[in-house]
Every structure is written in structure tokens, then in C-alpha cells.
Coordinates of C-alpha atoms in Angstrom, one line a residue:
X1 CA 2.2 -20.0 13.9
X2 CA -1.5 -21.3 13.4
X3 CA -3.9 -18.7 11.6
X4 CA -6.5 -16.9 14.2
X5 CA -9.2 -18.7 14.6
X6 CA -12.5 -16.6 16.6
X7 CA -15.0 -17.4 19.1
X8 CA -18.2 -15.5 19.6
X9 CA -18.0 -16.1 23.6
X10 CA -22.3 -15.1 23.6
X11 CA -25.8 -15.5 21.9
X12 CA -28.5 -12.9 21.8
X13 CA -30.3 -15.3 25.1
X14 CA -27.2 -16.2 27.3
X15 CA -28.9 -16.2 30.2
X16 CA -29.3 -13.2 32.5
X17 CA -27.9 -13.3 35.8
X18 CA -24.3 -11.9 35.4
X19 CA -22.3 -15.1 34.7
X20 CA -20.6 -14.7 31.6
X21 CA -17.9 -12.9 32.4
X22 CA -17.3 -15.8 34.9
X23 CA -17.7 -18.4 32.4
X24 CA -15.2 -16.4 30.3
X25 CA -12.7 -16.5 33.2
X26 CA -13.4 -20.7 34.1
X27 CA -13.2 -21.4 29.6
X28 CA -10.3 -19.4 29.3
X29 CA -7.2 -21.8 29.4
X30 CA -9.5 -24.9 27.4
X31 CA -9.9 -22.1 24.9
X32 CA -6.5 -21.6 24.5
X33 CA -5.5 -25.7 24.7
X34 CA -8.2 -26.4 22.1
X35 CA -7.2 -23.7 19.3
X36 CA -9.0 -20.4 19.8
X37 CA -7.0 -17.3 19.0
X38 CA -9.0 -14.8 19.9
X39 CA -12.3 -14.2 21.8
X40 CA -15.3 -12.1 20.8
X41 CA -17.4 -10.9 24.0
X42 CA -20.3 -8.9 23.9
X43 CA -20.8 -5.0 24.8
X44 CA -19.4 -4.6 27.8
X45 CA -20.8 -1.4 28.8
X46 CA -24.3 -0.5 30.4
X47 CA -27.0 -0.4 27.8
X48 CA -30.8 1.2 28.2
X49 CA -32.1 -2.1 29.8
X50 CA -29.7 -2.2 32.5
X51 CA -28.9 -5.9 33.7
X52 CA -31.5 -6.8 31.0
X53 CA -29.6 -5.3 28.0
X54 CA -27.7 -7.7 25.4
X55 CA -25.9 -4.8 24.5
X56 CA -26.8 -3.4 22.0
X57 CA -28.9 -0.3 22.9
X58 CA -26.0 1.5 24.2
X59 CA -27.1 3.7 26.7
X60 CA -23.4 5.2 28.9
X61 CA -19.8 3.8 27.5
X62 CA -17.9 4.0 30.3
X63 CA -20.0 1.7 32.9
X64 CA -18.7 -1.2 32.2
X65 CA -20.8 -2.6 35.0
X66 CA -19.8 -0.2 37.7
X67 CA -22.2 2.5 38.6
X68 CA -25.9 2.2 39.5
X69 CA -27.6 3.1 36.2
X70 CA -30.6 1.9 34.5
X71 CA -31.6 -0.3 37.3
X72 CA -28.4 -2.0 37.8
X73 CA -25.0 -2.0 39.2
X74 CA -23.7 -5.4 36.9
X75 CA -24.7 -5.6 33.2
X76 CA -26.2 -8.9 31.9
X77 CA -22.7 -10.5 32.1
X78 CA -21.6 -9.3 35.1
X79 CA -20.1 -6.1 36.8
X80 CA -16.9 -4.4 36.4
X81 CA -14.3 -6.5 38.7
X82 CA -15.6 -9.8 36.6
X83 CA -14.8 -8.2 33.5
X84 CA -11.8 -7.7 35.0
X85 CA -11.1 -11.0 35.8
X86 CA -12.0 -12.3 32.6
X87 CA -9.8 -10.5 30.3
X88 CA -7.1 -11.0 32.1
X89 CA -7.5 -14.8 32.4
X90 CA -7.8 -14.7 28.3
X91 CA -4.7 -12.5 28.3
X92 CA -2.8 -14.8 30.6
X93 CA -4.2 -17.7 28.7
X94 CA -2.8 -16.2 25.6
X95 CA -6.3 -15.2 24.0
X96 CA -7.1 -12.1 22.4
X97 CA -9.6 -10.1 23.8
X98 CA -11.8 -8.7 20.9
X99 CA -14.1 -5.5 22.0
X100 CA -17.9 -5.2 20.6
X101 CA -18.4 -1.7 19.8
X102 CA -21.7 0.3 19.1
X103 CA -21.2 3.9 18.5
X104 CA -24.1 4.2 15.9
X105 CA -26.9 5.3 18.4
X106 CA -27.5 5.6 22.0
X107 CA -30.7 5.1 24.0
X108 CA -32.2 5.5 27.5
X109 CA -31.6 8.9 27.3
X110 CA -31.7 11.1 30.9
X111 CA -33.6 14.0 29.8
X112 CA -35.7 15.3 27.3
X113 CA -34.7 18.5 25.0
X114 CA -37.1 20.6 22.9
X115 CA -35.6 20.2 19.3
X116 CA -36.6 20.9 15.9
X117 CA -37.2 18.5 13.9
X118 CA -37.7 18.1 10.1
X119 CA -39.8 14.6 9.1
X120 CA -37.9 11.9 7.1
X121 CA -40.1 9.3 4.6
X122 CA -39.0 5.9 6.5
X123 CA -39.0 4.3 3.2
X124 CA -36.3 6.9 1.9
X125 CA -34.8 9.0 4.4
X126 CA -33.4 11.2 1.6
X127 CA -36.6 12.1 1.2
X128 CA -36.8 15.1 3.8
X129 CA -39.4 17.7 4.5
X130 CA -38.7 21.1 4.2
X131 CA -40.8 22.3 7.0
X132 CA -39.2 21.7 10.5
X133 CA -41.3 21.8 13.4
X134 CA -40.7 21.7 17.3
X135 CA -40.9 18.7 19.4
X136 CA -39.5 17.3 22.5
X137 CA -37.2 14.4 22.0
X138 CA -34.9 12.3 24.7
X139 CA -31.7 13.5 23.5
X140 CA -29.6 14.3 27.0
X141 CA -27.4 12.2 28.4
X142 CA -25.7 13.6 31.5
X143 CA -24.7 9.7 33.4
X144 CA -25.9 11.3 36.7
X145 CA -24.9 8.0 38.6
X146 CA -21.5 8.2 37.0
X147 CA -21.1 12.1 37.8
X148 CA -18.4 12.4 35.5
X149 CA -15.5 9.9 36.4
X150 CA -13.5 8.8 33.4
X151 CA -15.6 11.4 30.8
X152 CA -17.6 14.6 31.7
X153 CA -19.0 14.9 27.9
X154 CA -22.8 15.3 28.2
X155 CA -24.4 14.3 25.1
X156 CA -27.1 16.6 23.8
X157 CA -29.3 17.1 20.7
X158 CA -26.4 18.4 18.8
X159 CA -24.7 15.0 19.0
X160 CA -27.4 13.4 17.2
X161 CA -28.9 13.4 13.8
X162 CA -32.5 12.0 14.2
X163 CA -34.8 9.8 16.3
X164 CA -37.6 7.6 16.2
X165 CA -40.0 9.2 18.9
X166 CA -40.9 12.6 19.8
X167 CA -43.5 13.8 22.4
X168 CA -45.8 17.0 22.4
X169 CA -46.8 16.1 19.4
X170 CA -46.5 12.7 20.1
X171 CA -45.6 10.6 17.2
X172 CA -42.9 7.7 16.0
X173 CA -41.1 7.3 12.7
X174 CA -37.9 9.0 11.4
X175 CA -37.2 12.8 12.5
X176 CA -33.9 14.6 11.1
X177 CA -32.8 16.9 14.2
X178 CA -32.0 20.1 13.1
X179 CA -28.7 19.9 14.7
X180 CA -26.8 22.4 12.6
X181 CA -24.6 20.0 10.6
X182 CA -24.9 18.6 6.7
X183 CA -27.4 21.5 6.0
X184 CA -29.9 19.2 7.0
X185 CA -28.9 16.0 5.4
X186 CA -28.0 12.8 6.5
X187 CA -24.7 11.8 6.7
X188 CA -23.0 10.2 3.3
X189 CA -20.3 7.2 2.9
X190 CA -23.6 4.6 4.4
X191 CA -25.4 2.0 2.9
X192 CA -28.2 3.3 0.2
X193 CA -30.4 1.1 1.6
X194 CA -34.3 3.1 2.3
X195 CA -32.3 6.2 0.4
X196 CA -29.7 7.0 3.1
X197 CA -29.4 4.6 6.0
X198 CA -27.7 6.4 8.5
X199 CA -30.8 6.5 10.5
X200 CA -31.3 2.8 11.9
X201 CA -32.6 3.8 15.6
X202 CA -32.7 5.5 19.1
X203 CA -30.9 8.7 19.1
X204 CA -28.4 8.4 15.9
X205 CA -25.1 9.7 16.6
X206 CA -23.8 12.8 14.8
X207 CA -20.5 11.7 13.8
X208 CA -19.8 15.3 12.1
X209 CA -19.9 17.0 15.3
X210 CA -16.0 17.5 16.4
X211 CA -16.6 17.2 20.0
X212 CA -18.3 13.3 19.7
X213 CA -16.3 12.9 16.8
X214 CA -12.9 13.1 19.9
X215 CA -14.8 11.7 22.6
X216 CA -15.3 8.4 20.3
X217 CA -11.6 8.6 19.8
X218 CA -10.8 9.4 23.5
X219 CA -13.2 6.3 24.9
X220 CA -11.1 3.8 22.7
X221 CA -8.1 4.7 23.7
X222 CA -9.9 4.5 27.4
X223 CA -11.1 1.0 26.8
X224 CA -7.7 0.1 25.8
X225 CA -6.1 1.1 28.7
X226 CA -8.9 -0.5 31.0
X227 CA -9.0 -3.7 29.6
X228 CA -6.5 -6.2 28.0
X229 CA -7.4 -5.4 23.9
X230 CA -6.4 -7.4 21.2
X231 CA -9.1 -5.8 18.5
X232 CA -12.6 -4.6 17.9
X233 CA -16.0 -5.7 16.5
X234 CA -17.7 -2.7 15.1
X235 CA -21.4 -3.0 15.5
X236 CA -23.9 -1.6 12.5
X237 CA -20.9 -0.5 10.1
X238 CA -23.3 0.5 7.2
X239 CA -25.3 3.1 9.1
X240 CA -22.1 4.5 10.3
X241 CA -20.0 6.9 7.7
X242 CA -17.0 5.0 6.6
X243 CA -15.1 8.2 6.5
X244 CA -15.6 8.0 10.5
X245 CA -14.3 4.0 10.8
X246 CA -11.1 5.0 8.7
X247 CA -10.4 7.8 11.2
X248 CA -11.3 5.8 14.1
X249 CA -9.6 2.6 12.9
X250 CA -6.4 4.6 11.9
X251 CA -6.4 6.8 15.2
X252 CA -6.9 3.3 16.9
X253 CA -3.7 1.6 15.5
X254 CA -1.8 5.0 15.6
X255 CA -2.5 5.1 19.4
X256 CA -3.2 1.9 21.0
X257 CA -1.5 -1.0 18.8
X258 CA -0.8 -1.5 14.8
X259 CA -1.9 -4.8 15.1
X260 CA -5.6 -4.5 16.2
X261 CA -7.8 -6.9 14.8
X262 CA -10.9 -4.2 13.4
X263 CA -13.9 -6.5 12.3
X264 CA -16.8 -4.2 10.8
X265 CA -20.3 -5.7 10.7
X266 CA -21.7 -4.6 7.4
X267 CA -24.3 -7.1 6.8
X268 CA -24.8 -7.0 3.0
X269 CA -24.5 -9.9 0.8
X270 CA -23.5 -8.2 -2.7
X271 CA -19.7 -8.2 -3.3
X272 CA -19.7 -4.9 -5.3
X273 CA -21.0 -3.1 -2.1
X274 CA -18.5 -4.4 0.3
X275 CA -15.5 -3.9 -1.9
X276 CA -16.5 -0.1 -2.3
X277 CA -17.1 0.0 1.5
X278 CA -13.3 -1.4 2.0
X279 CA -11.9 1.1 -0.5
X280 CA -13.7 3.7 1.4
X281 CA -12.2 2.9 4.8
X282 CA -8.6 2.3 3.5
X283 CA -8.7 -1.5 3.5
X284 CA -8.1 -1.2 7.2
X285 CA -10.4 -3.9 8.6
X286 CA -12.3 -7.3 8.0
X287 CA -15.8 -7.9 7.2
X288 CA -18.0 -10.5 8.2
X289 CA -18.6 -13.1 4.6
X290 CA -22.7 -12.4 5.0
X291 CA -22.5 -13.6 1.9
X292 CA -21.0 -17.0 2.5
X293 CA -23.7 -17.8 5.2
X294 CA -26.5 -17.2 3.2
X295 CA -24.4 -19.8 0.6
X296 CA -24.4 -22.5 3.7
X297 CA -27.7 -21.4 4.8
X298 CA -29.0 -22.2 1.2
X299 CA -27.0 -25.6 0.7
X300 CA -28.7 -26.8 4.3
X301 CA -31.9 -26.3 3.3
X302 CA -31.5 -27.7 -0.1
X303 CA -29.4 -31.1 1.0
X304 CA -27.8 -33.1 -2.2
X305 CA -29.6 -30.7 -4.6
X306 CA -27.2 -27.9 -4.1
X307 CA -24.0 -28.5 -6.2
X308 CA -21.1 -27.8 -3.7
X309 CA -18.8 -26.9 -6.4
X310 CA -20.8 -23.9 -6.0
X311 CA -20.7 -22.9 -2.4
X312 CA -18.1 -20.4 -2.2
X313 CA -19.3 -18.4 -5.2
X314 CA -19.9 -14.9 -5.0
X315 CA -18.7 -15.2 -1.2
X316 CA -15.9 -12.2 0.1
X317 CA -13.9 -15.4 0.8
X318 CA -13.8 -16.1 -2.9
X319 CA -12.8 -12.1 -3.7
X320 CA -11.4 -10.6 -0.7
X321 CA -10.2 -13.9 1.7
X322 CA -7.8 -11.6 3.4
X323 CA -10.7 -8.9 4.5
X324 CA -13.0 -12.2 5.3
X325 CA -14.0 -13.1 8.8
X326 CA -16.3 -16.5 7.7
X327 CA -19.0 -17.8 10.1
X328 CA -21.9 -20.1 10.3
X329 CA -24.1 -18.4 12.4
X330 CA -24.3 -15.3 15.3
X331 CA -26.3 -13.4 17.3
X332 CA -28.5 -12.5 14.6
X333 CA -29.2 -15.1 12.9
X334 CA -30.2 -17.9 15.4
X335 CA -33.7 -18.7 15.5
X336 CA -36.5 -16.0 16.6
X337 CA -34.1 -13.3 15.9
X338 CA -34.5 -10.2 13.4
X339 CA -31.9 -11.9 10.7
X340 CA -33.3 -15.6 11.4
X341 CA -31.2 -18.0 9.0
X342 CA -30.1 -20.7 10.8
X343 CA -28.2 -23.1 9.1
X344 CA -29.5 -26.8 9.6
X345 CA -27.7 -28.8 11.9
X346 CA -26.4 -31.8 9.7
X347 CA -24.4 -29.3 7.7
X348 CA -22.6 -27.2 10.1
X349 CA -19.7 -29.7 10.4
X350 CA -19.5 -29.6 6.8
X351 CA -19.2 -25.4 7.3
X352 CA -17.1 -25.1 10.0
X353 CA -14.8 -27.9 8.6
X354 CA -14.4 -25.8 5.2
X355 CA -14.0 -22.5 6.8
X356 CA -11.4 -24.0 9.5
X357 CA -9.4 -26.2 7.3
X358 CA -9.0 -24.0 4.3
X359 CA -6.9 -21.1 4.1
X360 CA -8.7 -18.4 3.3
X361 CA -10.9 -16.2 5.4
X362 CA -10.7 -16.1 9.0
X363 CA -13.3 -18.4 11.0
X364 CA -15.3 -17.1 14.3
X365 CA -17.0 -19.6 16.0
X366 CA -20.8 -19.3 17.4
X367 CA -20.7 -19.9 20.9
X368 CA -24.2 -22.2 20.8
X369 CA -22.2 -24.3 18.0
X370 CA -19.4 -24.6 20.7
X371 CA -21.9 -25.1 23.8
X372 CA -25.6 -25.6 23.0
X373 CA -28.2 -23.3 23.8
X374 CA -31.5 -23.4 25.7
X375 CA -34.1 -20.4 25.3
X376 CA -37.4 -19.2 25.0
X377 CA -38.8 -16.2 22.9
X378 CA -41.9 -15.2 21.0
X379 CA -41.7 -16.1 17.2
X380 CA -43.8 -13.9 14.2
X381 CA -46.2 -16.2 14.2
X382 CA -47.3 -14.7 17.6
X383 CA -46.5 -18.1 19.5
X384 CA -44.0 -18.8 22.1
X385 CA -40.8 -20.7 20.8
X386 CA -38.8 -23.2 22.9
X387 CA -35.2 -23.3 21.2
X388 CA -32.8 -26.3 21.8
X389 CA -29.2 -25.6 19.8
X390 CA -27.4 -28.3 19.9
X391 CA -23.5 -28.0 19.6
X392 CA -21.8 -29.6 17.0
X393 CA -20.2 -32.7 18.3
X394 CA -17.2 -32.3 16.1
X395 CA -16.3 -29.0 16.5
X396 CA -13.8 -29.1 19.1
X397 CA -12.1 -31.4 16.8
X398 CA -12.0 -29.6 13.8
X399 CA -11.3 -26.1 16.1
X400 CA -8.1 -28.8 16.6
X401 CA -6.9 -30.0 13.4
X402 CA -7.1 -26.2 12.4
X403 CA -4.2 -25.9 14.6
X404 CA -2.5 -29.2 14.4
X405 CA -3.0 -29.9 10.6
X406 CA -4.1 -26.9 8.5
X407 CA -0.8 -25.9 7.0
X408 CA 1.2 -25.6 3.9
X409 CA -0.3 -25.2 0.0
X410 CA -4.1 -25.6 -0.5
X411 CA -5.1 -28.0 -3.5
X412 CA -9.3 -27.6 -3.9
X413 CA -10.8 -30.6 -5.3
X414 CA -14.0 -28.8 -6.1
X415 CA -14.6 -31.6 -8.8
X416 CA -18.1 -33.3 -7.9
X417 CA -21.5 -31.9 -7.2
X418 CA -21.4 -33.6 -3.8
X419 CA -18.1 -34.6 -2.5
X420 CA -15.9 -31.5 -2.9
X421 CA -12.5 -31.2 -0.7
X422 CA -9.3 -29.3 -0.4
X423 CA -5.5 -30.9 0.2
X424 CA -3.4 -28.7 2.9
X425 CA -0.2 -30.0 1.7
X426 CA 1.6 -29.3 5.2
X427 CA 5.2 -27.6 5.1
X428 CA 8.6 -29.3 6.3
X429 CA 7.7 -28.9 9.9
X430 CA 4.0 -29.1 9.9
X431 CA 1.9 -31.6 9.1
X432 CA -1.2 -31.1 6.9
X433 CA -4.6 -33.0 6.1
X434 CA -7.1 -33.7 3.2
X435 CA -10.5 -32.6 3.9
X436 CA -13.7 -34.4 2.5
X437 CA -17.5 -33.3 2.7
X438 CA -20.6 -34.0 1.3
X439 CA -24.1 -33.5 1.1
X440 CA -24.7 -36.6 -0.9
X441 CA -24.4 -40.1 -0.2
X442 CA -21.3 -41.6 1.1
X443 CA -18.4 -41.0 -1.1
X444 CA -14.8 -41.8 -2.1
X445 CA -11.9 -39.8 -3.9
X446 CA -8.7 -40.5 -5.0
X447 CA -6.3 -38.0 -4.6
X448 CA -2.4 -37.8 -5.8
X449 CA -0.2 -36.8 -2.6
X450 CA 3.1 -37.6 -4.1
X451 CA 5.7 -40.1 -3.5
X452 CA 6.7 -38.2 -0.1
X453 CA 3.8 -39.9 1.5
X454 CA 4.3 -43.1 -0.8
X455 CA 3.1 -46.4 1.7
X456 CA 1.9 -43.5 4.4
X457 CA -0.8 -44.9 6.3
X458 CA -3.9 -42.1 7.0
X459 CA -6.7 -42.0 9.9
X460 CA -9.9 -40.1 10.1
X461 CA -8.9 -37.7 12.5
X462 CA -12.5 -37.2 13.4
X463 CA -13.5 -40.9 14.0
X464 CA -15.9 -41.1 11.4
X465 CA -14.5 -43.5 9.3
X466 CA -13.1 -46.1 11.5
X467 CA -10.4 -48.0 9.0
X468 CA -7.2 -46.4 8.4
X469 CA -6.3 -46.2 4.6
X470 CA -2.6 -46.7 3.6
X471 CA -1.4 -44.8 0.5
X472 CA 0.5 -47.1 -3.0
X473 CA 4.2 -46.4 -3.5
X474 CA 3.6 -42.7 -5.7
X475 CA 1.3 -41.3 -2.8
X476 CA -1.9 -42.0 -4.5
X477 CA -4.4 -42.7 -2.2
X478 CA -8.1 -43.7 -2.1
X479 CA -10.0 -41.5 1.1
X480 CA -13.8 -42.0 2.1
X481 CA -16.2 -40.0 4.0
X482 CA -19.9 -40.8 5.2
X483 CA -23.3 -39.6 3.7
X484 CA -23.7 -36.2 4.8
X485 CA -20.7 -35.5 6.6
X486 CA -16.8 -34.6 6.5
X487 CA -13.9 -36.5 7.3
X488 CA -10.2 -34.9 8.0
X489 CA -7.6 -37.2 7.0
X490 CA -4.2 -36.9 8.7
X491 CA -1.3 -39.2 8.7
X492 CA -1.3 -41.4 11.6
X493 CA 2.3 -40.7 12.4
X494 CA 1.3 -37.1 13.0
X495 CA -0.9 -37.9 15.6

């Protein structure tokens, strides 16, 4: 059985409209036929912005685009019924369905509530003054369109630990709610980025009240038994206490399925971080290689003067490949977004073809890699962008010899400052392949296959060089690939 292989089925400007879920149910089958495993799709739920809203600023759980809230019956992808239809037609396809999740803040709140509140130093939120004061803040969600089907939890000040506006005095920046819990502290097990970053926006969620604490637990198990769910992608991990993902993961497997794919998104490049972050939730999930992009990023921008022996130093891939969900891109980090580090177009083939064809981590597509990408959006230099991703033409091809050809023992040939490789050595009933890239000029190794493929003829599997190559007598053979590219070698009787 072929290793999972992920596809992030959105970008942060699909287009509006309610189509995805559509274009979920019509890709479904090709998905399947060309190698994906499992499919990523974005919040399903109604957020603040209504049919506008990406997703992310999770306004009511349980609408997955069927009540008239926030200006809208459908969400941005579509309403409920489609959603519907588009699980099911990944589940009957043989696709996982993987959840995006954001239980670190809600916004769009119904009502306001007059709190105190204690003023946090945005800079370092540990830094907390001891005077509280009185304020109204929009706290209260009661889902009055909803009128309690599925949940009648109303969420109130107590479920939250701060915000970021308050009104009578009017005023932004970061307010600790006196809620009653962590005498007044934010909670611990986050990142120690600005002191304590629990607080990241809208209303923050209070994770150490027991009621929101079971209603988290409760709407997972919901989702489950809505929708066909294969695993989770846990938005804003590091603002989140981890103490609260090993319960929720745990309860999760416990109650729904053992095998749940849980993906956290802790975006932090340093290895000792994310390693204490995995002891701290159990070793119970996967985290996305931030620091493995950043390394491709890097070797984009830099062309032949990066040294490729290099490139998967200090990566979670190097340390922790089983906890490693690799990519080349998402939501945010394509251009005019908050993370912008878009990795340059000549090298993604070379990316995906390492992080598909070797065996460790596990590889999630970018859906503008897959399909292109038209937008428009306002940049930091104040100027109006136009934004043309183009998909990588030899994607589907390597997504492919993933499934076809990435098997058996891995040899790295990490020997040349340009053209670096790896051997998949194949098993008795699989075939395998020989990977070359390079940022260089165009190159040629020799590698040592053994006298099993002795007089073995190989072909480019990806068409880019056109002669076939046939191996001496001991399985020694002499494989080429063009400046600036990759080639995938595969024996032409496997094919």
C-alpha cells in the first residue's frame, strides 16, 4: 500500500461564489486515479464574514452552511447539502476527508457583555496590569438563527480569555478578561512568542473552562458523525495549550477512530520547539516541516548558490520524518498573504519531487500547484496586486510515480552541491525509481543498482530526457537530468 500522499483542496482566494464543494464532488474520482490519499478542505463552518469568510474567523461550528447567519445561508464554498455531496464522493472515491479546525478564537460575536478587563503589553502578554477595569466587549454568542439545533451552549465572557477591542472606553490592543480562571494569567503549554501567546485574536477561547472544554469534545465527535472523517487539521496549534490538543486528540481517537490523521499547524521553524511541543501532546499528531519550506524557499531564491546537500538540514523531516507533514506552499504563504514566502516556480518540481519520492515525511499538495490560481489583493506596498500561479506542469506526474514507483529501501546520493538524488530500491513486487535534481546546470550521475537490473533499460518517466539509458551487466548505470530540473528514472518494463 502506497504512503498518504495530501492535497490542500483551497487557497486563501478560491473564488467566492459557493463552488468548491462542487469542485470537490466533480475532482473527486481523478484525485483518487492520480494518487491522492487524502484531501484537506477548508473550515467548513460559518465564520464572521458569512459567504465572504475563508474560514478562519470562526464565528458558529455547527452551520456548516445551513442556517441564515452572518448574511448568508451557504459559506464561501457552498451550503450544507454540497458539503454533503462532496465528502461522500471522496469517501466513495476512496479519499480521506481531512477536517480544518479552529477552536483558538471565535468572532462575530451576537451580543455585547460588560466585562472586566485587566490590560495586557502586546509586546509581552505576560506582562499584565494589576488594575482591572470595566468595559463592554462582544463576547455572547447565542446562534439566534440556529436556535439551538445540534448544541444549545451559549458562549459568554467566561469562555474566553481576552480580546482585542472593547467599547465604553473605546480602545484596541490586548485585554485579559477577568474570567475567573488561571488567577488571571494566560494559559501555559503555548508558544513563548510576545511572552505568552495564547492571545492571537478575536475573542480567545478559555480552554480551562470545563463546559467549552466538553463542548469542543462533544462538536468533534458531532462532526464525525455528520460528515465522512478521515482526520483533522488543527488551525493556530501554538496559541492553543497543548495539554488541551492531547485531550482532544486522545478523546478523538478514543471515540470516533484510532486511526485519525491529527495534523497541528505550529508554524515555528526551530526543531527544539517542535520536539518539546510533540512531547507535550503525547506524540499523538503530525506537524507541518515549516522548517523545510523556508529551506526550499531559500534554495529558490538563491538558484545554483545554494548547496543542495544542504536542503534538508535542520528540517522535522531530517529529525522527526514520522511526525512530518512536508509541503511547498499553503494558504499562508502564497503571495500578498501574512506569511508571504513563495517558493519560485522553477524549483517547485524539484520540491515536490523530493518530498513525494523519498520516504520520509508525508507530502500535502497546494491546490494552486495542482490547478493554477488567478487573484487580486492589495500588497504592503499599498498597491493593488494581480497574481497568476501557475501549476506545475509535472506535478500530476510525480503525484504518480509516488504511487507507482516510490517503494522499497531509500539510498540518498546527497554527494554534489547541485545534483543531489535518492535510489528507491523497489521491493519484490513493486517497482522503484532513481530521482535526480538540480539547481545547477545539466548533470549526470552514475549510480550502482546491482546486477538484478544488469542490461535493464531506464526512461525518464517525466519526459524530460527523451533517450532511454540502458544499464552494463553489474547494474551500473549512467542517469542525466536537465539544468534546473528533476528527472525520475523508472525501468521501462515497469511502465
Amino acid at each position: 500500500m502506497s504512503a498518504r500522499t495530501l492535497l490542500q483542496f483551497f487557497h486563501w482566494y478560491y473564488p467566492q461564489g459557493g463552488h468548491l464543494w462542487g469542485e470537490v464532488t466533480d475532482r473527486a474520482q481523478s484525485l483518487k486515479d492520480m494518487g491522492i490519499t487524502d484531501v484537506w478542505l477548508p473550515p467548513a463552518y460559518k465564520g464572521a464574514t458569512g459567504g465572504y469568510s475563508v474560514g478562519y474567523d470562526s464565528y458558529d461550528l455547527f452551520d456548516l452552511g445551513e442556517f441564515d447567519q452572518k448574511g448568508s445561508v451557504p459559506t464561501k464554498y457552498g451550503d450544507r447539502a454540497a458539503l454533503e455531496r462532496a465528502t461522500a464522493a471522496l469517501r466513495d472515491a476512496g479519499v480521506g476527508v481531512i477536517h480544518d479546525v479552529v477552536f483558538n478564537h471565535k468572532m462575530g460575536a451576537d451580543e455585547a457583555e460588560r466585562v472586566s478587563v485587566r490590560r495586557a503589553n502586546p509586546d509581552n502578554r505576560a506582562e499584565i496590569e494589576d488594575e482591572s477595569f470595566d468595559a463592554n466587549a462582544w463576547t455572547r454568542f447565542t446562534f439566534p438563527a440556529r436556535q439551538g439545533q445540534y448544541s444549545r451552549f451559549i458562549w459568554d465572557a467566561k469562555c474566553f480569555t481576552g480580546v482585542d477591542h472593547i467599547e465604553d472606553p473605546d480602545d484596541n490592543g490586548v485585554f485579559r478578561l477577568v474570567n475567573g480562571y488561571g488567577e488571571g494569567e494566560w494559559n501555559d503549554e503555548v508558544d513563548s512568542e510576545n511572552g505568552n501567546y495564547d492571545y492571537l485574536m478575536g475573542a480567545d477561547v478559555e480552554f480551562r473552562n470545563k463546559a467549552v472544554y466538553e463542548e469542543l469534545k462533544y462538536w468533534g465527535r458531532w462532526m464525525a458523525d455528520q460528515l465522512p472523517c478521515n482526520g483533522f487539521r488543527l488551525d493556530a496549534a501554538k496559541h492553543i495549550p497543548a495539554w488541551f490538543i492531547r485531550d482532544w486528540v486522545g478523546h478523538m481517537r478514543d471515540s470516533v477512530d484510532r486511526q485519525l490523521l491529527v495534523v497541528a499547524e505550529y508554524w515555528h521553524p526551530d526543531m527544539d520547539v517542535l520536539h518539546q511541543y510533540l512531547d507535550q501532546v503525547d506524540q499523538q499528531l503530525m506537524l507541518f516541516d515549516v522548517a523545510l519550506h523556508h529551506r526550499f524557499y531559500d534554495a529558490s531564491r538563491a538558484g545554483e548558490g545554494f548547496d543542495m546537500r544542504t536542503l534538508f538540514d535542520g528540517s522535522l523531516t531530517a529529525s522527526a520524518p514520522d511526525h512530518a507533514v512536508t509541503i511547498v506552499g499553503n494558504h499562508d504563504t502564497q503571495p500578498l498573504q501574512a506569511l508571504e514566502a513563495e517558493v519560485d516556480h522553477w524549483f517547485k518540481p524539484i520540491a515536490y519531487a523530493l518530498i513525494l519520492l523519498r520516504e520520509q515525511g508525508t507530502p500535502c499538495i497546494f491546490y494552486p500547484d495542482l490547478y493554477g490560481a488567478t487573484y487580486e489583493d492589495g500588497g504592503d506596498d499599498g498597491q493593488n496586486h494581480t497574481i497568476d500561479l501557475a501549476p506545475v506542469e509535472a506535478l500530476p506526474r510525480l503525484i504518480e510515480a509516488r504511487t507507482r514507483f516510490a517503494h522499497g529501501a531509500q539510498t540518498d546520493l546527497f554527494d554534489d552541491s547541485h545534483c543531489i538524488g535518492t535510489i528507491r530500491h523497489g521491493t519484490d513486487e513493486q517497482p522503484g525509481c532513481v530521482l535526480l535534481v538540480t539547481n545547477g546546470d545539466a548533470a549526470e550521475k552514475t549510480v550502482d543498482l546491482g546486477p538484478g537490473h544488469g542490461g535493464a533499460t531506464f526512461r525518464d518517466y517525466l519526459g524530460h530526457c527523451a533517450d532511454d539509458v540502458t544499464a552494463d551487466d553489474d547494474g551500473r548505470i549512467a542517469l542525466f537530468v536537465p539544468g534546473g530540473s528533476v528527472s525520475v528514472w523508472v525501468r521501462a518494463d515497469a511502465l
